[in-house]
Short mmCIF file of C-alpha atoms in Angstrom, two decimals:
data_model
loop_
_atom_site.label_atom_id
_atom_site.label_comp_id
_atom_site.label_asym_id
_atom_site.label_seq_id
_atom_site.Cartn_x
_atom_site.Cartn_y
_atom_site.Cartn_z
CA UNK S 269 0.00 0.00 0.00
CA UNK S 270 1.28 3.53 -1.04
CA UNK S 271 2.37 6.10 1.46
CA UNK S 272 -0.47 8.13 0.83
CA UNK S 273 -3.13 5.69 1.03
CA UNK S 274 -1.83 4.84 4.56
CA UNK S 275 -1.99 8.28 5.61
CA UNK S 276 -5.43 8.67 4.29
CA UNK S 277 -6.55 5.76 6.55
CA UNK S 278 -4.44 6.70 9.43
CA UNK S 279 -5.82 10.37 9.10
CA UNK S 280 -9.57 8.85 8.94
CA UNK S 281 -9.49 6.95 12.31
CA UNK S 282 -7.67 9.75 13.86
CA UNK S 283 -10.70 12.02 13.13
CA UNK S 284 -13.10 8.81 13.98
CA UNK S 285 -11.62 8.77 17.24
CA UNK S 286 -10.88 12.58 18.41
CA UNK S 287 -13.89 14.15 16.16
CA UNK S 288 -11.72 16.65 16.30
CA UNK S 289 -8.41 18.70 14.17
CA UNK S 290 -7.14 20.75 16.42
CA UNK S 291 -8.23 20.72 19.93
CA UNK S 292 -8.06 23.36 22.61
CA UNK S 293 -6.15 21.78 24.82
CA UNK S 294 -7.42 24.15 27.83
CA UNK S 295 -10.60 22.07 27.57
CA UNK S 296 -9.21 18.88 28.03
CA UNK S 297 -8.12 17.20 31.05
CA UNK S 298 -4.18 16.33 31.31
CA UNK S 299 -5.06 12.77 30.78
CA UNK S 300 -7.11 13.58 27.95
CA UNK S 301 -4.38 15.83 26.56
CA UNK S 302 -1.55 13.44 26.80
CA UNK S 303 -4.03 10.50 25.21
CA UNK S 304 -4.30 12.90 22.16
CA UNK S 305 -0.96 14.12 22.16
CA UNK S 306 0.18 9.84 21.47
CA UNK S 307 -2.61 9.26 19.16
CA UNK S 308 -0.95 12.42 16.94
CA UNK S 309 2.70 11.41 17.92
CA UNK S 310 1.39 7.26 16.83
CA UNK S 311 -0.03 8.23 13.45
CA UNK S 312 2.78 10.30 12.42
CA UNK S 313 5.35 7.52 13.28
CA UNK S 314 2.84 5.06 10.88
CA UNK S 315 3.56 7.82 8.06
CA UNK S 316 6.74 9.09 8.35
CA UNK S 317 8.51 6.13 10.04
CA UNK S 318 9.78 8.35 12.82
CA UNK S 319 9.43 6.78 16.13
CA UNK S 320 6.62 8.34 17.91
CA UNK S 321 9.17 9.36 21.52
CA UNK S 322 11.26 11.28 18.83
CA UNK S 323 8.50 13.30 18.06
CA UNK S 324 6.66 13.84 21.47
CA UNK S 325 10.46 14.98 22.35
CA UNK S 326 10.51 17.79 19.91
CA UNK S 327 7.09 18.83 20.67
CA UNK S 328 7.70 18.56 24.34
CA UNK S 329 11.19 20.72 24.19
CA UNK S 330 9.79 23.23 22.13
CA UNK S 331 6.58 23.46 24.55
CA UNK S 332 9.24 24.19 27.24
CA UNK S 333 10.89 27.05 25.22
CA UNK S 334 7.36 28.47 24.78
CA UNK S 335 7.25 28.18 28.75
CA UNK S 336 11.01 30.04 28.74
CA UNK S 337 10.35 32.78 25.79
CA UNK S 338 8.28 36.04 26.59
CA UNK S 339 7.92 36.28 22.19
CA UNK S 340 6.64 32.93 21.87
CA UNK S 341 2.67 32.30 22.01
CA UNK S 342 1.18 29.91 23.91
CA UNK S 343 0.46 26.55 21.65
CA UNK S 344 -3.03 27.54 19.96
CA UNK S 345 -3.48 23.26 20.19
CA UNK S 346 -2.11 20.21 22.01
CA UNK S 347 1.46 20.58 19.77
CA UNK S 348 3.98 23.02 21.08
CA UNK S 349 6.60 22.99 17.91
CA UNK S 350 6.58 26.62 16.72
CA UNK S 351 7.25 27.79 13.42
CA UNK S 352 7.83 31.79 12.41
CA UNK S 353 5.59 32.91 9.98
CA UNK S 354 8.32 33.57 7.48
CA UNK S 355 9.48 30.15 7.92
CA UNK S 356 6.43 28.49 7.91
CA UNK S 357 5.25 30.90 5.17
CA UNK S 358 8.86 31.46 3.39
CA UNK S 359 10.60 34.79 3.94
CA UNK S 360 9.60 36.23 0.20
CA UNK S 361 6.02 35.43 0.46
CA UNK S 362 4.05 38.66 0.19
CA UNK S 363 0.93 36.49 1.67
CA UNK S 364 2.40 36.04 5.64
CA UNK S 365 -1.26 34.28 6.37
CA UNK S 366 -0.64 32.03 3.33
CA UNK S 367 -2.04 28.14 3.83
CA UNK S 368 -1.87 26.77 0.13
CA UNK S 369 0.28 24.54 0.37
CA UNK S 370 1.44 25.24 -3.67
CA UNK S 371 2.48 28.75 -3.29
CA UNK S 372 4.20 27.75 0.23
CA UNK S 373 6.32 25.60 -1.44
CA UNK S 374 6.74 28.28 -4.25
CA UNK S 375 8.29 30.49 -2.09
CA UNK S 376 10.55 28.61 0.09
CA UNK S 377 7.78 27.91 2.83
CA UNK S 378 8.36 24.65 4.82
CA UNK S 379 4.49 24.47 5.82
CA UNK S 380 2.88 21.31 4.85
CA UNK S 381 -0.40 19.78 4.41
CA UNK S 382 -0.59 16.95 7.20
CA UNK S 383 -4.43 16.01 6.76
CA UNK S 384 -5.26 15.82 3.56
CA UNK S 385 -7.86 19.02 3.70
CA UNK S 386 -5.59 21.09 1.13
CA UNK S 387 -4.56 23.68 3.89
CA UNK S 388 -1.11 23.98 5.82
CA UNK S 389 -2.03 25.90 8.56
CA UNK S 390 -0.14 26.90 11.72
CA UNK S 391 -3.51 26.24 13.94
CA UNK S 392 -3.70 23.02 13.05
CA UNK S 393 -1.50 20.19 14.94
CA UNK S 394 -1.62 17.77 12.35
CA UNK S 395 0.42 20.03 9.71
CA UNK S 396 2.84 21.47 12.26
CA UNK S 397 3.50 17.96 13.71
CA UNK S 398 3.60 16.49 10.28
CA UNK S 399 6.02 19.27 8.96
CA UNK S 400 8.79 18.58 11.57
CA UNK S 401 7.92 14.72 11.05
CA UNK S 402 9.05 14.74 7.15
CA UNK S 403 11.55 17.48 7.87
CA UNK S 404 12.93 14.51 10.62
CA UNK S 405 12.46 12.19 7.62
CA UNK S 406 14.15 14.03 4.99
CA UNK S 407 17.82 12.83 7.50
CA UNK S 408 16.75 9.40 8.13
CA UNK S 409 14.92 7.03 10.83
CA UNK S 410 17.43 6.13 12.88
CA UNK S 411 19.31 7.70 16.32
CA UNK S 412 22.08 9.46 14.51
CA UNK S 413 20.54 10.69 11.57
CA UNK S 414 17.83 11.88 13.14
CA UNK S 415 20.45 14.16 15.76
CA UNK S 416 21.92 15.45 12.60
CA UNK S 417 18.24 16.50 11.78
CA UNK S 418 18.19 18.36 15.12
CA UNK S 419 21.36 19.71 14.57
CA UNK S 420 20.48 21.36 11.19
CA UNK S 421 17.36 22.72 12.85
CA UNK S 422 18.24 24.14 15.83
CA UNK S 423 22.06 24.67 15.80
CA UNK S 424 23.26 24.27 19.07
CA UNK S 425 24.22 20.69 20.33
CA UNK S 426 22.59 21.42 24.07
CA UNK S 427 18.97 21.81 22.49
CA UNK S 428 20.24 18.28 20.79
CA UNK S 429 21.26 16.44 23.58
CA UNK S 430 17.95 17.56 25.70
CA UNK S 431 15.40 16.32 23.01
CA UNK S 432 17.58 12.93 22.52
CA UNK S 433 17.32 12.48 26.43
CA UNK S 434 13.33 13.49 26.21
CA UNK S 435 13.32 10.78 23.72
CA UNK S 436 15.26 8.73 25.64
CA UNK S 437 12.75 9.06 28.78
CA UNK S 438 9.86 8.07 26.44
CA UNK S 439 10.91 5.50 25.17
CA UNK S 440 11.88 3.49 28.22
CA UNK S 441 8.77 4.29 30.02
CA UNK S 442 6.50 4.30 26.90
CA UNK S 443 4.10 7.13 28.28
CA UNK S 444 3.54 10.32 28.47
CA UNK S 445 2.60 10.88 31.61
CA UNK S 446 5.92 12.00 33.17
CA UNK S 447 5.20 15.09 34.85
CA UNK S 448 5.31 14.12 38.30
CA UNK S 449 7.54 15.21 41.28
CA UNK S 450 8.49 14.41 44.50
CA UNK S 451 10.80 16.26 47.41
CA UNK S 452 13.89 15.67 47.30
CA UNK S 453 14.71 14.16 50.45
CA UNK S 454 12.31 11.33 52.31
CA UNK S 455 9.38 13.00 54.44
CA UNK S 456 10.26 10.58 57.02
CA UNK S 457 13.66 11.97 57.64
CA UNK S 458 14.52 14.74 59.79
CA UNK S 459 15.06 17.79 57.60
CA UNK S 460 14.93 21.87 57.21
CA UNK S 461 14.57 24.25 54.56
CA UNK S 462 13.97 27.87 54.08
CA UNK S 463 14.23 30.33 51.06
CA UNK S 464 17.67 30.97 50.22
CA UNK S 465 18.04 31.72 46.92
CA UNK S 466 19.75 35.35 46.01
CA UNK S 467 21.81 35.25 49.44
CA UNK S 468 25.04 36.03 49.21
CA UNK S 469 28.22 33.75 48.80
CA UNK S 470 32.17 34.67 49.59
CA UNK S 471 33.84 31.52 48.87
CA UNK S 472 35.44 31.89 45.67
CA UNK S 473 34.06 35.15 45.15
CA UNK S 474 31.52 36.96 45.58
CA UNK S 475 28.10 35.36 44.15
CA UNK S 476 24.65 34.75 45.21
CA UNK S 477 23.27 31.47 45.88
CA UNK S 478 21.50 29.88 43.22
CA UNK S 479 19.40 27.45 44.61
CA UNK S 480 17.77 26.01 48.02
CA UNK S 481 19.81 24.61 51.16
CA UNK S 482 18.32 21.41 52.60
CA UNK S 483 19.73 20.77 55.94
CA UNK S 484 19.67 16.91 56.63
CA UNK S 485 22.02 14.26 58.57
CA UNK S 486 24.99 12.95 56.99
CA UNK S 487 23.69 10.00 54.57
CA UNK S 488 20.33 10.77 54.48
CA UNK S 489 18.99 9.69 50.93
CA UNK S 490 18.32 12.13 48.23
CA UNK S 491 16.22 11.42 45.23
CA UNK S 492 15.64 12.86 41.77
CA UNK S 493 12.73 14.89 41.80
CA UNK S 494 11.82 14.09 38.57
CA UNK S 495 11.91 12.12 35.13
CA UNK S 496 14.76 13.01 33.60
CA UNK S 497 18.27 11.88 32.48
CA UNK S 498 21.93 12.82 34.03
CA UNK S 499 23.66 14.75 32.84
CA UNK S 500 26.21 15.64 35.21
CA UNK S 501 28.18 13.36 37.90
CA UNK S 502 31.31 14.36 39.58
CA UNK S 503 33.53 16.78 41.50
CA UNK S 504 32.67 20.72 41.77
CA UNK S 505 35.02 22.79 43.54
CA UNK S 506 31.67 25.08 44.69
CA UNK S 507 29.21 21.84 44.70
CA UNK S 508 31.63 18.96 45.83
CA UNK S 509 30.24 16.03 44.49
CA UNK S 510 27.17 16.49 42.64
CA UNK S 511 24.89 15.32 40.21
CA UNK S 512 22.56 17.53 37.65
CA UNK S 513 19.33 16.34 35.72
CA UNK S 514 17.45 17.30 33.28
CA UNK S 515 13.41 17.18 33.06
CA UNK S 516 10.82 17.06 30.91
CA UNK S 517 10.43 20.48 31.06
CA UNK S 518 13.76 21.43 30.20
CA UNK S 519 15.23 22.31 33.63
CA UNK S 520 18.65 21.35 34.76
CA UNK S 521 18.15 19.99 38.54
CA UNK S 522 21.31 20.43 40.61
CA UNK S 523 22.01 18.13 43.68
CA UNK S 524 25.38 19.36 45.21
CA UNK S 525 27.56 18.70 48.79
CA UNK S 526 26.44 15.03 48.66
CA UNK S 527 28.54 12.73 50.11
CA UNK S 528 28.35 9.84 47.72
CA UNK S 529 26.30 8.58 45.05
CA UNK S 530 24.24 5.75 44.71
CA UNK S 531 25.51 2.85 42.69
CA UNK S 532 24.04 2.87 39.24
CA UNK S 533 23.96 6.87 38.70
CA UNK S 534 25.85 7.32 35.84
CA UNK S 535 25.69 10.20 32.79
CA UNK S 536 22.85 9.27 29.84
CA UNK S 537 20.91 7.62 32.39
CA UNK S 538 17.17 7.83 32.80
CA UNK S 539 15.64 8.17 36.45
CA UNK S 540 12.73 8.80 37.65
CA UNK S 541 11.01 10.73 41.09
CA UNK S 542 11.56 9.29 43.90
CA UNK S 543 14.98 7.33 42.36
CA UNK S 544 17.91 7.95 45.12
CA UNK S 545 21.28 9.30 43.49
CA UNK S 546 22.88 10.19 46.27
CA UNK S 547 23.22 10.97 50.15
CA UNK S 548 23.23 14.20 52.00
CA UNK S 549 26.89 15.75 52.60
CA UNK S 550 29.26 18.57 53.58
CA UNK S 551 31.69 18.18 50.71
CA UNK S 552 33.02 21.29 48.49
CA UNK S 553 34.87 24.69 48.77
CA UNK S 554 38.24 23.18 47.51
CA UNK S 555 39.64 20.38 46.05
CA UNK S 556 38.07 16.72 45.48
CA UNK S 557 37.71 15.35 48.64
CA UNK S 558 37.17 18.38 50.30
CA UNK S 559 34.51 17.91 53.50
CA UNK S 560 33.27 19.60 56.55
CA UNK S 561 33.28 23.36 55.83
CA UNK S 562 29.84 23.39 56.69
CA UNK S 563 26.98 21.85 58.33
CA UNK S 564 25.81 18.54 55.58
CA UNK S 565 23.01 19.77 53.97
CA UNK S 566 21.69 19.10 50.19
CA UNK S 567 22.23 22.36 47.72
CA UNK S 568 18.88 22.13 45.67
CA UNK S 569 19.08 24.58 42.34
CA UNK S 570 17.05 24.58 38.98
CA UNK S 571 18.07 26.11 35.96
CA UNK S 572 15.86 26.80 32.91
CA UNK S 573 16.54 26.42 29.20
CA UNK S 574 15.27 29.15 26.86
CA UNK S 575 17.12 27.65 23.69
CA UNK S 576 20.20 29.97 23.67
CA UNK S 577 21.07 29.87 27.48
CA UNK S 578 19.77 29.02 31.09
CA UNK S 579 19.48 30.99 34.11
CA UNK S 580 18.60 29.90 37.57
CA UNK S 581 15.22 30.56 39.54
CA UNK S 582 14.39 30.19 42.76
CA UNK S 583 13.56 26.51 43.28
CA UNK S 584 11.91 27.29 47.10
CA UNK S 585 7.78 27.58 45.04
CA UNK S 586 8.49 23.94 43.38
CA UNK S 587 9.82 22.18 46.62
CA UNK S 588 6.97 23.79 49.26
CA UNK S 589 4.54 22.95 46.33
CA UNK S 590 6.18 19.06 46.21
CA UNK S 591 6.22 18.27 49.57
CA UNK S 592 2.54 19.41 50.41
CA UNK S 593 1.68 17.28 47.77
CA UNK S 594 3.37 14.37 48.71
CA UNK S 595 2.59 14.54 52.21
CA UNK S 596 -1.15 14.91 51.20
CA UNK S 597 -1.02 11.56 49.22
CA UNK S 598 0.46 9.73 51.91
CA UNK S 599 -2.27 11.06 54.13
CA UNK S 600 -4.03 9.52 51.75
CA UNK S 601 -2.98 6.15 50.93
#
């Protein structure tokens, strides 16, 4: 059967089972939203032969940046890839609202059709999705050539290596629903915590602390607060040893002062909340080995990517907001 036939039939029981193009997403619950979000991500992968997690990673990335970006819209659907006008439209195109697909691809417009209804609009999720989806084509199926994709698209290796570890996340837990958190320390051990972040920092110069002190006994466990992969492992002359992952939201999560990790946290690998890298030291301000220039506690910071850079934020809202939440569903259980 011929490419286009099997679009035309995938296309069909998409609409059978949605009744619905493009859905406002505000109207739909998150478990709705993520159940529409796979059946687009599925019946792309049956067309183009790019594995769905590749792209629900691209679409969840560039929904981050959207997040990060004060010039970038909120998604008018469930997709978050974003397309310029100009890009979507091509630069020379007097028509900047143009959706035939014909005089698009006349002038050096990337828009495509992705549902057969003759328009390639950027308010519909099928043609945006399907647009990146051929575009991720056009390089190949597999891992590599599909990075080389991402590299000719976005241009900067970091944006890379976050949507291969999205993808990466996907595809070992074969959902989408990996939004969850949890503190970062056990509820049942003895612990304190206050808002820290902007204080100021001598050692090594004057600074301000980016991130949130958890003051814990030596050893005490602490866990990834997310789904994510590692990224970082190792010595920090600041951080001592310290491990950073990155989420599905694009944030870099910093651990730091720990005195030892747990066995089987290594870079490129995927964890998930509640996972424990690591126990609560006093190590940093010198070289490797350095301990005891302060009281053991965990340094807690996140970091967000906007696509060029990332800045920290004060990580104090997220871990009062985790906590009461887990302690509620203990309360619970």
């Amino acid at each position: 059967m011929k490419k286009s036939a099997i679009f035309l039939l995938v296309f069909v029981l998409f609409i059978t089972s949605t009744g619905s193009v493009t859905l406002a997403a505000e109207e739909l619950s998150y478990e709705e939203r993520i159940e529409k979000r796979m059946d687009l991500y599925k019946s792309m992968e049956v067309v183009t032969n790019i594995p769905w997690y590749y792209l629900a990673a691209v679409d969840t990335y560039e929904r981050g940046l959207r997040k990060a970006l004060r010039d970038r819209p909120k998604e008018p659907g469930l997709i978050g890839i974003y397309y310029s006008k100009d890009t979507w439209c091509g630069a020379i195109n007097p028509n900047q609202e143009d959706t035939d697909p014909i005089t698009i691809g006349l002038f050096g417009g990337i828009g495509l059709d992705g549902n057969g209804d003759g328009i390639a609009s950027l308010e519909d999720d099928e043609d945006v999705l399907y647009t990146m989806a051929r575009y991720l084509e056009s390089y190949g199926f597999d891992k590599e050539n599909i990075r080389i994709g991402l590299w000719e698209h976005y241009h900067r290796e970091q944006t890379v290596n976050i949507i291969m570890g999205h993808a990466k996340v996907y595809e070992k837990f074969e959902t989408l629903n990996v939004d969850n958190n949890v503190f970062p320390v056990p509820l049942n051990y003895n612990y304190s915590y206050r808002s820290t972040w902007g204080d100021r920092r001598g050692w090594g110069g004057r600074r301000i602390h980016e991130g949130t002190d958890i003051f814990a006994g030596y050893h005490t466990p602490v866990r990834a607060t997310s789904y994510g992969v590692i990224e970082i492992k190792g010595w920090n002359k600041y951080g001592g040893w310290r491990v950073g992952i990155r989420d599905m939201d694009n944030v870099y999560h910093y651990y730091a002062h720990l005195s030892g990790f747990e066995k089987g946290v290594e870079v490129g690998e995927v964890v998930e909340p509640g996972q424990v890298i690591g126990y609560v030291g006093s190590s940093g301000y010198g070289k490797p080995g350095t301990q005891g220039k302060f009281p053991p506690h965990l340094h807690y910071g996140m970091y967000r990517d906007n696509g060029l850079t990332e800045w920290s934020f004060d990580p104090y809202p997220s871990l009062r907001s985790w906590e009461k939440k887990e302690r509620a569903a203990k309360r619970r259980r």
